PDB file of C-alpha atoms in Angstrom:
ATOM      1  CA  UNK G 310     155.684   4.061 -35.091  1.00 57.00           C
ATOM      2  CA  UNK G 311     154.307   5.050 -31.885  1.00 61.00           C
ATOM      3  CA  UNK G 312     151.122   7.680 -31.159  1.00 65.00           C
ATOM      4  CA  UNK G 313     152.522  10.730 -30.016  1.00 68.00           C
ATOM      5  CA  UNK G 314     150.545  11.269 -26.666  1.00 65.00           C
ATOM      6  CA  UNK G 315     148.696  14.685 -27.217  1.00 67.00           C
ATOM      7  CA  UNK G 316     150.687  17.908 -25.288  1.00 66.00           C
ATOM      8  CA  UNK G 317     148.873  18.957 -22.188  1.00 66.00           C
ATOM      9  CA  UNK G 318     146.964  22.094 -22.893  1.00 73.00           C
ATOM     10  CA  UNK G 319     148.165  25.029 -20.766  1.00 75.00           C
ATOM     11  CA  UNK G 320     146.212  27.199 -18.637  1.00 80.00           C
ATOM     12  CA  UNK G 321     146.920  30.542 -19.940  1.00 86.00           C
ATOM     13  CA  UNK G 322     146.499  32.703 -16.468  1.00 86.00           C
ATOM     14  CA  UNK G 323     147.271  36.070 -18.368  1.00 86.00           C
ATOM     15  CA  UNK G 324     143.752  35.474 -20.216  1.00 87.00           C
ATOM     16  CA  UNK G 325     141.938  34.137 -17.388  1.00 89.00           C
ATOM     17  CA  UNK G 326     142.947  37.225 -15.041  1.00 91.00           C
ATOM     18  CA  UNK G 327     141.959  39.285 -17.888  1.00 92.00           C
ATOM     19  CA  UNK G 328     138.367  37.691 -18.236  1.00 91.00           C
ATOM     20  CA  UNK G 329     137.639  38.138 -14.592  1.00 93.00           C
ATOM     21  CA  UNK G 330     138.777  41.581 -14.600  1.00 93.00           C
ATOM     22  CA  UNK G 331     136.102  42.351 -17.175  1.00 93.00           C
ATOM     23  CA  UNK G 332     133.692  40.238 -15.186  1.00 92.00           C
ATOM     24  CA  UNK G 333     134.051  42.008 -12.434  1.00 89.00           C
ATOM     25  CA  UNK G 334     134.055  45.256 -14.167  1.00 88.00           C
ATOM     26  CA  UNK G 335     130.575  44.418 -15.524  1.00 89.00           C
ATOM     27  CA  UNK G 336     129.721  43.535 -12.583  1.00 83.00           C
ATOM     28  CA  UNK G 337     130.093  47.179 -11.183  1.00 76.00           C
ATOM     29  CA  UNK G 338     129.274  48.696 -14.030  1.00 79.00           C
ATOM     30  CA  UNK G 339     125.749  46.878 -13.552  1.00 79.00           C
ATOM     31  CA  UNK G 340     125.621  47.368  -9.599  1.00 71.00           C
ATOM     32  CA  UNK G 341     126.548  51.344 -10.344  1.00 69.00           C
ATOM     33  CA  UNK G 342     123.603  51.439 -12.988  1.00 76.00           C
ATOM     34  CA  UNK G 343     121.104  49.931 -10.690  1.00 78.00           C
ATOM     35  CA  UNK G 344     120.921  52.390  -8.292  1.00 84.00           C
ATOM     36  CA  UNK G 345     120.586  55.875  -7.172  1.00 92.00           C
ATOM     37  CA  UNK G 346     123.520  57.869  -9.253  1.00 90.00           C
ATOM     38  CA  UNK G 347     126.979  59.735  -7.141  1.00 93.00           C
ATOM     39  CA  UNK G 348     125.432  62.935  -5.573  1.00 96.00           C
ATOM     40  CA  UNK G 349     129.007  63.875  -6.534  1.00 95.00           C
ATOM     41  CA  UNK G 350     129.053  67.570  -7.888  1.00 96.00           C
ATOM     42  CA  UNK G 351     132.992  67.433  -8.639  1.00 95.00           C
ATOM     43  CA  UNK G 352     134.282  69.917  -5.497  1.00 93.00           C
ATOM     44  CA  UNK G 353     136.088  67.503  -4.306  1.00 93.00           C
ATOM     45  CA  UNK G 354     137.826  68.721  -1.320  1.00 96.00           C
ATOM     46  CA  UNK G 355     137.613  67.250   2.338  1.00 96.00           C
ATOM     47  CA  UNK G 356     136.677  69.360   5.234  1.00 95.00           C
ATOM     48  CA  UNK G 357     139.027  68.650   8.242  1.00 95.00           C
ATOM     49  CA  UNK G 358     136.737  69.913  11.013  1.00 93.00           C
ATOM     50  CA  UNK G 359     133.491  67.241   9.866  1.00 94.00           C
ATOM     51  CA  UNK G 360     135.685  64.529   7.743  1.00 95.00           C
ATOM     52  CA  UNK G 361     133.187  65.336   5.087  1.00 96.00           C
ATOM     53  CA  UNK G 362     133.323  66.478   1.164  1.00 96.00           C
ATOM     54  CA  UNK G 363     132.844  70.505   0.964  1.00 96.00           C
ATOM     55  CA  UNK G 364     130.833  69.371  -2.499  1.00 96.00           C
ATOM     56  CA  UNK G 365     128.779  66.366  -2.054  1.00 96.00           C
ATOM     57  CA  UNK G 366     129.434  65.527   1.938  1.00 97.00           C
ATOM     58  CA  UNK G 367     130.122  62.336   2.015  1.00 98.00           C
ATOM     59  CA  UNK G 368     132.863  60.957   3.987  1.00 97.00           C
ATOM     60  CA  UNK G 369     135.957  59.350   2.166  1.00 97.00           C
ATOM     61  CA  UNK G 370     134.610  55.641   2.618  1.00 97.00           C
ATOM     62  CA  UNK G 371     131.577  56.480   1.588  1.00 97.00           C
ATOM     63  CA  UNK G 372     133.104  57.932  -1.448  1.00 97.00           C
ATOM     64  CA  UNK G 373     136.099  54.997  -2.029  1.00 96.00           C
ATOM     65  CA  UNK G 374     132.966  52.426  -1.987  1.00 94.00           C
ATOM     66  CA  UNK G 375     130.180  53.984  -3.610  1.00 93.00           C
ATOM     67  CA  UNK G 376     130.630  51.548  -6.879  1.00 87.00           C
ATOM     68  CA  UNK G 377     130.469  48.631  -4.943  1.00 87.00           C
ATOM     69  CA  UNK G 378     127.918  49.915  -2.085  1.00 90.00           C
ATOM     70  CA  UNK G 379     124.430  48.603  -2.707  1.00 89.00           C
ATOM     71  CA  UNK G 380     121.590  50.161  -3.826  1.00 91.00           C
ATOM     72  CA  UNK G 381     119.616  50.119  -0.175  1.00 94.00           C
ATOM     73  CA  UNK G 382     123.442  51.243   0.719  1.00 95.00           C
ATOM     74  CA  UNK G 383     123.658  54.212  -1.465  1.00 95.00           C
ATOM     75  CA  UNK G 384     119.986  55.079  -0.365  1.00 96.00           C
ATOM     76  CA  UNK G 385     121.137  55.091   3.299  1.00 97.00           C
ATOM     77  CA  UNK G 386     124.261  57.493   2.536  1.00 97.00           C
ATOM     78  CA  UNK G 387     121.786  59.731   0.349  1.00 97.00           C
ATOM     79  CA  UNK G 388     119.531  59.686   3.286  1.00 97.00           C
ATOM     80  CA  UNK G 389     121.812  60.768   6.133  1.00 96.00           C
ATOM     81  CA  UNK G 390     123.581  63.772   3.434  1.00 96.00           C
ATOM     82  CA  UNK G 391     120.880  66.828   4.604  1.00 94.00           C
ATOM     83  CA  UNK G 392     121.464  66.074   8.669  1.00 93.00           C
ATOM     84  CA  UNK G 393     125.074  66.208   7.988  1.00 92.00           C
ATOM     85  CA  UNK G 394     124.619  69.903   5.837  1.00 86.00           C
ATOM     86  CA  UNK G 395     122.887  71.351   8.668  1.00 87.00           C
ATOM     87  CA  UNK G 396     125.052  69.796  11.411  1.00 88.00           C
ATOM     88  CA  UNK G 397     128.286  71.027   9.599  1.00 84.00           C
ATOM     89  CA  UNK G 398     127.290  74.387   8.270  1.00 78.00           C
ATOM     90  CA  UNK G 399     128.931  73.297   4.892  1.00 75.00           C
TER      91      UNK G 399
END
């Protein structure tokens, strides 16, 4: 009787998406920890006249990619926030 030749194992691509998804989410879990926290203050509403959050002034970029901004990133945005309250008047 003849070996049966072993079955080629199969890549299962649902699990390995779902493994990197966590991985990444780590990841920005970690990045998010390691800096300077959201100077969110949940009044979220833009101002049309500066482009700028009425609550925490930050424009919608700067909002979309604070979790993956760096650190020295964040700092910069936290930085630039009083200039842009007197400028606006907000």
């Amino acid at each position: 009787m003849a070996e049966e030749s072993p079955k080629p194992l199969l890549r299962d691509f649902a699990a390995e998406r779902q493994a990197e998804r966590q991985r990444r989410r780590a990841e920005r879990r970690m990045m998010l920890a390691s800096g300077p926290a959201s100077p969110c203050v949940s009044v979220c509403q833009m101002d049309p006249m500066t482009g700028y959050c009425v609550g925490c002034l930050r424009t919608l970029d700067e909002i979309r990619d604070w979790i993956i901004s760096t650190p020295d990133e964040r700092n910069k945005i936290l930085a630039a926030l009083p200039g842009r309250k007197e400028r606006s008047g907000l």
